[in-house]
XYZ file of C-alpha atoms in Angstrom:
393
model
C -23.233 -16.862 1.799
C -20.519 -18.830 3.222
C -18.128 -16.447 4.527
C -14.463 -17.335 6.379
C -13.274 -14.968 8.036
C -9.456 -15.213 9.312
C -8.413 -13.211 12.771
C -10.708 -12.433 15.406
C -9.547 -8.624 16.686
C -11.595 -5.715 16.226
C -12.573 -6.014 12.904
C -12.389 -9.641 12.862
C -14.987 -9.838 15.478
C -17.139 -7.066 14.623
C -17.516 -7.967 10.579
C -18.341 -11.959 12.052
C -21.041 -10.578 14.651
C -22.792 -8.531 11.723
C -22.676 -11.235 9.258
C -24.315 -13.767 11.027
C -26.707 -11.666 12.248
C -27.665 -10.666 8.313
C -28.223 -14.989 7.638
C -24.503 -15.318 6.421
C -23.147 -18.951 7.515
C -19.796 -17.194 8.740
C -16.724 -19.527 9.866
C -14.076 -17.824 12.082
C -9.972 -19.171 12.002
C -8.011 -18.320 14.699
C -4.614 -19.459 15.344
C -4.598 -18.891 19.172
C -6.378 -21.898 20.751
C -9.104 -19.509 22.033
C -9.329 -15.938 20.767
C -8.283 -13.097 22.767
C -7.190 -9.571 22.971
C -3.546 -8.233 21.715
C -2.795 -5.040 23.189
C -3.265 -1.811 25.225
C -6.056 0.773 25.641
C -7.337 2.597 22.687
C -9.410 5.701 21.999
C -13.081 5.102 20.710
C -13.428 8.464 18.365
C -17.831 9.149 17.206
C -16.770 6.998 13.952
C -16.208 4.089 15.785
C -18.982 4.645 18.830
C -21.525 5.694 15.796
C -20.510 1.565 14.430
C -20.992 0.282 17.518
C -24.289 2.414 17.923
C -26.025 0.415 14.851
C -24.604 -3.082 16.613
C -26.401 -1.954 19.280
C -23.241 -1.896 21.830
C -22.803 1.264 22.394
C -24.248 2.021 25.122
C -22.416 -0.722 27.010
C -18.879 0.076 25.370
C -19.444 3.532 27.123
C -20.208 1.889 30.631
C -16.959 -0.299 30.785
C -14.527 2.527 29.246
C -14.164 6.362 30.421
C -15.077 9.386 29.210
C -12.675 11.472 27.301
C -13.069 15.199 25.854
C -10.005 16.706 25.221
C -6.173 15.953 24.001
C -3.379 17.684 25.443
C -0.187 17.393 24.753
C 2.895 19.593 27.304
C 6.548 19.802 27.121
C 8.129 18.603 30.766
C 8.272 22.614 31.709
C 4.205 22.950 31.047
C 4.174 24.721 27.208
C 1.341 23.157 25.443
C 2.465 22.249 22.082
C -0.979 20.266 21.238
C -4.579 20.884 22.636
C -7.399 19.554 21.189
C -11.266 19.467 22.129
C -13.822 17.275 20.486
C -16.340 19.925 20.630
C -14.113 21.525 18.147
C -15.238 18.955 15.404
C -18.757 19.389 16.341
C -20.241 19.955 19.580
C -21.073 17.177 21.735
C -19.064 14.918 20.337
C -16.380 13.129 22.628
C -14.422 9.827 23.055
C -14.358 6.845 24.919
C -11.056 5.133 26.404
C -11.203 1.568 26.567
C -9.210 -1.511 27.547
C -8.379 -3.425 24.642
C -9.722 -6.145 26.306
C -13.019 -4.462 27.382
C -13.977 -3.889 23.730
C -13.055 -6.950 22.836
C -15.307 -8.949 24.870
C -17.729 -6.911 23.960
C -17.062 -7.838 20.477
C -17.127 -11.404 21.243
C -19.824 -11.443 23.319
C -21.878 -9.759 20.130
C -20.260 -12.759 18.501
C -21.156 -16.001 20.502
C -24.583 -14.698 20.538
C -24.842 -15.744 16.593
C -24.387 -19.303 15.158
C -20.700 -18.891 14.499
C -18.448 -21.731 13.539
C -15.413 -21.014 15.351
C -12.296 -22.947 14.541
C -9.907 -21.985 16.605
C -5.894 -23.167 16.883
C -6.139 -23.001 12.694
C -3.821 -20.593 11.297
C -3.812 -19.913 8.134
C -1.046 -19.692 5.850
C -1.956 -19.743 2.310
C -5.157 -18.739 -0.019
C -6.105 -20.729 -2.967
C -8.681 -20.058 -6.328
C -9.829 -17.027 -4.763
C -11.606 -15.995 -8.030
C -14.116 -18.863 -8.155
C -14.569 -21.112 -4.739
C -11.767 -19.353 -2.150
C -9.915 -22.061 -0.147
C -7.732 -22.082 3.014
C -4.578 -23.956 3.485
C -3.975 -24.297 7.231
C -0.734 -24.623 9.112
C -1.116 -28.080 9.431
C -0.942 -28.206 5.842
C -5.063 -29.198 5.711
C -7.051 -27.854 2.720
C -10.444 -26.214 3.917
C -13.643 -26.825 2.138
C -14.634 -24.199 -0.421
C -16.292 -20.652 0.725
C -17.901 -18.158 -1.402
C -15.982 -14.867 0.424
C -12.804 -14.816 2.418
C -12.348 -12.052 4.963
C -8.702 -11.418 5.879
C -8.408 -9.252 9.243
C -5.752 -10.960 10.688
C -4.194 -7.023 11.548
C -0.914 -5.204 11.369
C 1.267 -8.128 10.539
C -1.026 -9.742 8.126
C 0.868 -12.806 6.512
C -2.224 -12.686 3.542
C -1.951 -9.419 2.756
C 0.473 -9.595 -0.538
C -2.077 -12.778 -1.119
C -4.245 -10.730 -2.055
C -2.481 -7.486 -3.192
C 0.894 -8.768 -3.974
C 2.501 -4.891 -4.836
C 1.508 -3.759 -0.663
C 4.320 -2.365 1.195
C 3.837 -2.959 4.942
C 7.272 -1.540 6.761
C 8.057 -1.370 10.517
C 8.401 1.707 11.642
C 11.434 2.408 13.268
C 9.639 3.801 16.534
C 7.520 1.433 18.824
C 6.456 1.838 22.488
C 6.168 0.102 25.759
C 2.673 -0.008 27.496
C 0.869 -1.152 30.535
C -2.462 -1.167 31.743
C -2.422 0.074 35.664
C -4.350 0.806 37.863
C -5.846 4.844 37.872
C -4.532 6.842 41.352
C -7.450 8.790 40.806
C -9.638 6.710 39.766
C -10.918 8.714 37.036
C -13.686 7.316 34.645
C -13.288 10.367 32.912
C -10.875 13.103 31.517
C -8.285 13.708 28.792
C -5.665 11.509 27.090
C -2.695 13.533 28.589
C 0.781 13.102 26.752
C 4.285 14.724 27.603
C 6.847 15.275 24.617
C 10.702 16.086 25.164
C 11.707 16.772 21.810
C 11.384 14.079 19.369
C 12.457 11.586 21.045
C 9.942 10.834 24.248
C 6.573 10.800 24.241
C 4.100 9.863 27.264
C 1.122 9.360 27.238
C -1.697 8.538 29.843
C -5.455 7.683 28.336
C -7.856 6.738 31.160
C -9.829 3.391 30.067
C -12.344 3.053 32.488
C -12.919 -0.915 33.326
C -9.636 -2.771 33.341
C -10.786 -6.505 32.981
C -7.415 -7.566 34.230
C -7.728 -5.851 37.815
C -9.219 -8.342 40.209
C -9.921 -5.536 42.920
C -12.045 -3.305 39.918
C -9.999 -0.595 39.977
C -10.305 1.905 36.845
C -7.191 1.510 34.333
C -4.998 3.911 33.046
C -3.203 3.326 29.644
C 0.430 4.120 30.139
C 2.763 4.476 27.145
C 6.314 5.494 26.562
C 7.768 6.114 23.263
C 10.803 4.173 22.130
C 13.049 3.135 19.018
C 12.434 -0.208 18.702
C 16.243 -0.715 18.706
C 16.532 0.811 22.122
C 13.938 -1.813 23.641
C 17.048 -4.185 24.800
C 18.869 -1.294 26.513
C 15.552 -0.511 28.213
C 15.515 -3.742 29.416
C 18.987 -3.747 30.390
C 18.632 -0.229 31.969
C 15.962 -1.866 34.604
C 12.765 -0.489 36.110
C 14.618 2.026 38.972
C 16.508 3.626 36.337
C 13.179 4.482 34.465
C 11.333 5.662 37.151
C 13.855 7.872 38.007
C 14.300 9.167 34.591
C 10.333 9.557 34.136
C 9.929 11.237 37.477
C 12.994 14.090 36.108
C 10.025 14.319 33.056
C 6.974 13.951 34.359
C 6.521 13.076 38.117
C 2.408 12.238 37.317
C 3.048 9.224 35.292
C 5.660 8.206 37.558
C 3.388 8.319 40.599
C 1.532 5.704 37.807
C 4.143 3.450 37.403
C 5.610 3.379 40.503
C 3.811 0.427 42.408
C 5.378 -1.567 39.410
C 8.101 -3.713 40.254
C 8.351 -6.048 37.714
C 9.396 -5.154 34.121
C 7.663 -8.010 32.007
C 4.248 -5.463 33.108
C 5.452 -3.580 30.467
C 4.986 -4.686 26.873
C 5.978 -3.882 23.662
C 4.033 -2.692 20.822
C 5.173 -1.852 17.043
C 3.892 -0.453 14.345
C 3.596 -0.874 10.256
C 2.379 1.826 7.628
C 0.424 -0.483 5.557
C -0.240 0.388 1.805
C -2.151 -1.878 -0.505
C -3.197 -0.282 -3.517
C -6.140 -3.010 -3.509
C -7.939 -4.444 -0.639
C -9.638 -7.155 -2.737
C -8.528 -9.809 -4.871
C -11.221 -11.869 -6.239
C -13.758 -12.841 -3.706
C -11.079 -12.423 -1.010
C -10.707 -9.235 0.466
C -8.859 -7.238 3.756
C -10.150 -5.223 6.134
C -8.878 -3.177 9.112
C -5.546 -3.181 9.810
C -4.358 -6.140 7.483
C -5.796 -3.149 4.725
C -4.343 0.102 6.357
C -2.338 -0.677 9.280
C -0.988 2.415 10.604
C 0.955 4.228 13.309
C -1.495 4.938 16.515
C -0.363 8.920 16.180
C -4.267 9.531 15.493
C -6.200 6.965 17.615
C -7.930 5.758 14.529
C -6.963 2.330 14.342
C -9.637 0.596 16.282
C -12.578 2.751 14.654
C -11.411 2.534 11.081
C -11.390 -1.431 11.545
C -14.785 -1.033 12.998
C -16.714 1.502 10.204
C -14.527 -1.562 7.562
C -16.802 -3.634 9.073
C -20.093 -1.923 9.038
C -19.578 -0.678 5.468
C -18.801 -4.415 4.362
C -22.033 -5.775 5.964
C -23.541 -3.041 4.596
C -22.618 -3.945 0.868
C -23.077 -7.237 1.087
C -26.780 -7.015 1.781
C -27.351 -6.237 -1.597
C -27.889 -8.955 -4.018
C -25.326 -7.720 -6.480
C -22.002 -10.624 -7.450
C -20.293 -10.630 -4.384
C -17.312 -8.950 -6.816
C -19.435 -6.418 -6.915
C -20.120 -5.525 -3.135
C -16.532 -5.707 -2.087
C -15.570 -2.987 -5.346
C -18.477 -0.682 -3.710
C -17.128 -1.551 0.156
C -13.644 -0.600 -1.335
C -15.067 2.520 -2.499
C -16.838 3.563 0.481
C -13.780 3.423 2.756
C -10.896 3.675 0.505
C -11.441 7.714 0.944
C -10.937 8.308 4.597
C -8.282 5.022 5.454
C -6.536 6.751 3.063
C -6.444 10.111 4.290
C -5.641 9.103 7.610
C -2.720 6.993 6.568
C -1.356 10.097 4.842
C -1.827 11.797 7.793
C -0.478 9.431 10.187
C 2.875 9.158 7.647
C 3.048 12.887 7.725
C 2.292 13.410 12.120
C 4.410 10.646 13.392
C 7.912 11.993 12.773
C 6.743 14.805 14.328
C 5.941 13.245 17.502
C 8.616 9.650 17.185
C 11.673 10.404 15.242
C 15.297 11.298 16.232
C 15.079 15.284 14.653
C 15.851 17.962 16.463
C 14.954 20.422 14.243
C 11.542 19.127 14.191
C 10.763 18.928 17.604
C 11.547 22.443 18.505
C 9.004 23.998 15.192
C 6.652 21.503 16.498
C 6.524 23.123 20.045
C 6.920 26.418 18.475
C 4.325 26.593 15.933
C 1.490 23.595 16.596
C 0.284 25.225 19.771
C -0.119 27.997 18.077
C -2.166 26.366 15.433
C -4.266 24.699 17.698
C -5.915 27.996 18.562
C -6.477 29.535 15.278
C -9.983 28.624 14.556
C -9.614 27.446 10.948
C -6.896 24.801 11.683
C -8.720 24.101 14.923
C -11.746 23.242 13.678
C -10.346 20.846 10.820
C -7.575 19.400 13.608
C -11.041 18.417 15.613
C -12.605 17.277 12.428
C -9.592 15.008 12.185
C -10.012 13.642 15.267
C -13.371 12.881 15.529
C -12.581 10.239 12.664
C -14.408 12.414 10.157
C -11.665 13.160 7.497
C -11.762 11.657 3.841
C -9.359 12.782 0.538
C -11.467 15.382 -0.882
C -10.601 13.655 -4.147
């Protein structure tokens, strides 16, 4: 087939290096001049290390990132409110913390290894006949020749997703965050995404991610994030970089032991957030995957490893020699299940962790530690986030 496949991120990358290995003449549109990563660190859950398992990349996406077993969560006076252990899902099982980046050349290096046509510096603005001979209309206003399957992955912010399901609702959540990749004290390739919650209101995190391709001495990376309305960023800003330190060192004096070599704000960059719901992912012989399909908050580290079992499952259907209508009905089927249950349960978590309720916050820290330890919720909490959930229904 002649596939064109629009955005090169995660699943962008991943569904072009499996197509062209299959035989499929796959094109790739980028609107950057070159592709490259958009971003912070993220959590490789078994889903998304059993994808990159059958692309064979495993292995090395495990050598560049760090080890992870274990989520814990603390108010700034030491109560756990959230503690999670993979082994609770199924023993054995663990995660990988990665540099955006890191993953992503792995990705592309998967993907220059095949006879991809990349054509990059060409957005893409507008779809045309998608039920017969799919065509692109570029920014430049240039018509593209015909294909016989377009592929939109072009993420969160998709500007084809109500192309091809025009009744999706894609919001911004109110709540964003500001992020850096720094440089580990410890230099830990191993450990526990470790998060600090006052309240409702601040969240901060610290995931180590192993490899940190931006670091010219090699030093291992640790994912920093701090929670933040994404009306406040401005007055952060404003604020300036003593006045947070200070403030994170009255909170939690590890991370701001992290941040402290930092004396230039613009390190720190800001990330936001849609709850994506498209009621179809296909349209056609057009069809969305990853985040253009089921963009969500990044409450449950899923985001990454959803796009990448989208893309296995889609390579996958399209093997078959059924109407191409056909595969991408099946593909929907396959993954509609489990995006879906993990958008509900990203809707339902993330007010409990970003939001501006007080009442919340304090049953959170009263009652989820509690449930972490009470083997029935335990177990299906780890089952969660292993990346193993699906609606029963």
């Amino acid at each position: 087939m002649k596939i064109a496949i629009i955005g090169s991120g995660i699943s962008g990358l991943a569904s072009a290096a499996l197509l062209a290995r299959d035989g499929h003449k796959v094109s790739v549109f980028e609107r950057f001049d070159a592709p490259r990563p958009l971003g912070a660190g993220l959590l490789l859950q078994p889903s998304g290390l059993e994808a990159l398992g059958v692309m064979g990349l495993r292995q090395e996406a495990e050598a560049r990132g760090a080890h992870v077993t274990r989520l814990i969560g603390r108010t700034p006076k030491g109560r756990t409110v959230l503690d999670l252990r993979y082994a609770d899902g199924r023993p054995g099982d663990g995660g990988v913390g990665i540099h955006r980046a890191s993953l992503f050349n792995l990705l592309h290096e998967a993907a220059l290894e095949t006879s991809i046509d990349w054509r990059t510096g060409q957005g893409v603005r507008t779809l045309h006949d998608l039920n017969n001979q799919p065509r692109l209309e570029l920014d430049t206003g240039e018509i593209s020749e015909p294909f016989d399957l377009v592929i939109a992955a072009d993420g969160s912010h998709s500007s084809l997703r109500r192309q091809i399901c025009p009744t999706a609702r894609d919001p911004v959540y109110p709540w964003g965050a500001m992020w850096a990749i720094l440089p580990d004290p410890n230099g830990r390739r191993d450990g526990m995404l470790d998060q600090v919650y006052r309240g409702c209101g601040v969240m901060i995190g610290l995931l180590p991610v192993g490899d940190n391709p931006a670091d010219p001495e090699g030093r291992p990376g640790v994912s920093f994030f701090w929670s933040l309305r994404g009306d406040a960023i401005p007055a952060w800003h404003a604020d300036g970089l003593d006045a947070f330190k200070a403030r994170l060192r009255t909170l939690w004096p590890r991370a701001a032991d992290v941040i402290d070599p930092v004396s230039d704000a613009g390190t720190f960059a800001e990330a936001r957030y849609r709850d994506c719901v498209c009621p179809s992912w296909r349209n056609g012989k057009a069809v969305l995957i990853g985040d253009a399909a089921h963009g969500m908050s990044p409450q449950l580290g899923q985001g990454a490893n959803l796009a990448l079992c989208d893309a296995l499952s889609l390579a996958r259907q399209l093997k078959d020699e059924a109407p191409t209508v056909h595969a991408l009905k099946r593909f929907e089927a396959e993954r509609k299940p489990v995006a879906g249950y993990y958008t509900l349960m990203s809707r339902a978590l993330t007010p409990v962790f970003q939001s501006s309720s007080a009442i919340i916050g304090v049953l959170r820290d009263a009652f989820m530690g509690l449930s972490c330890r009470l083997p029935g919720i335990r177990n299906w909490m780890g089952w969660t986030l292993v990346g193993r959930g699906r609606l029963p229904w």
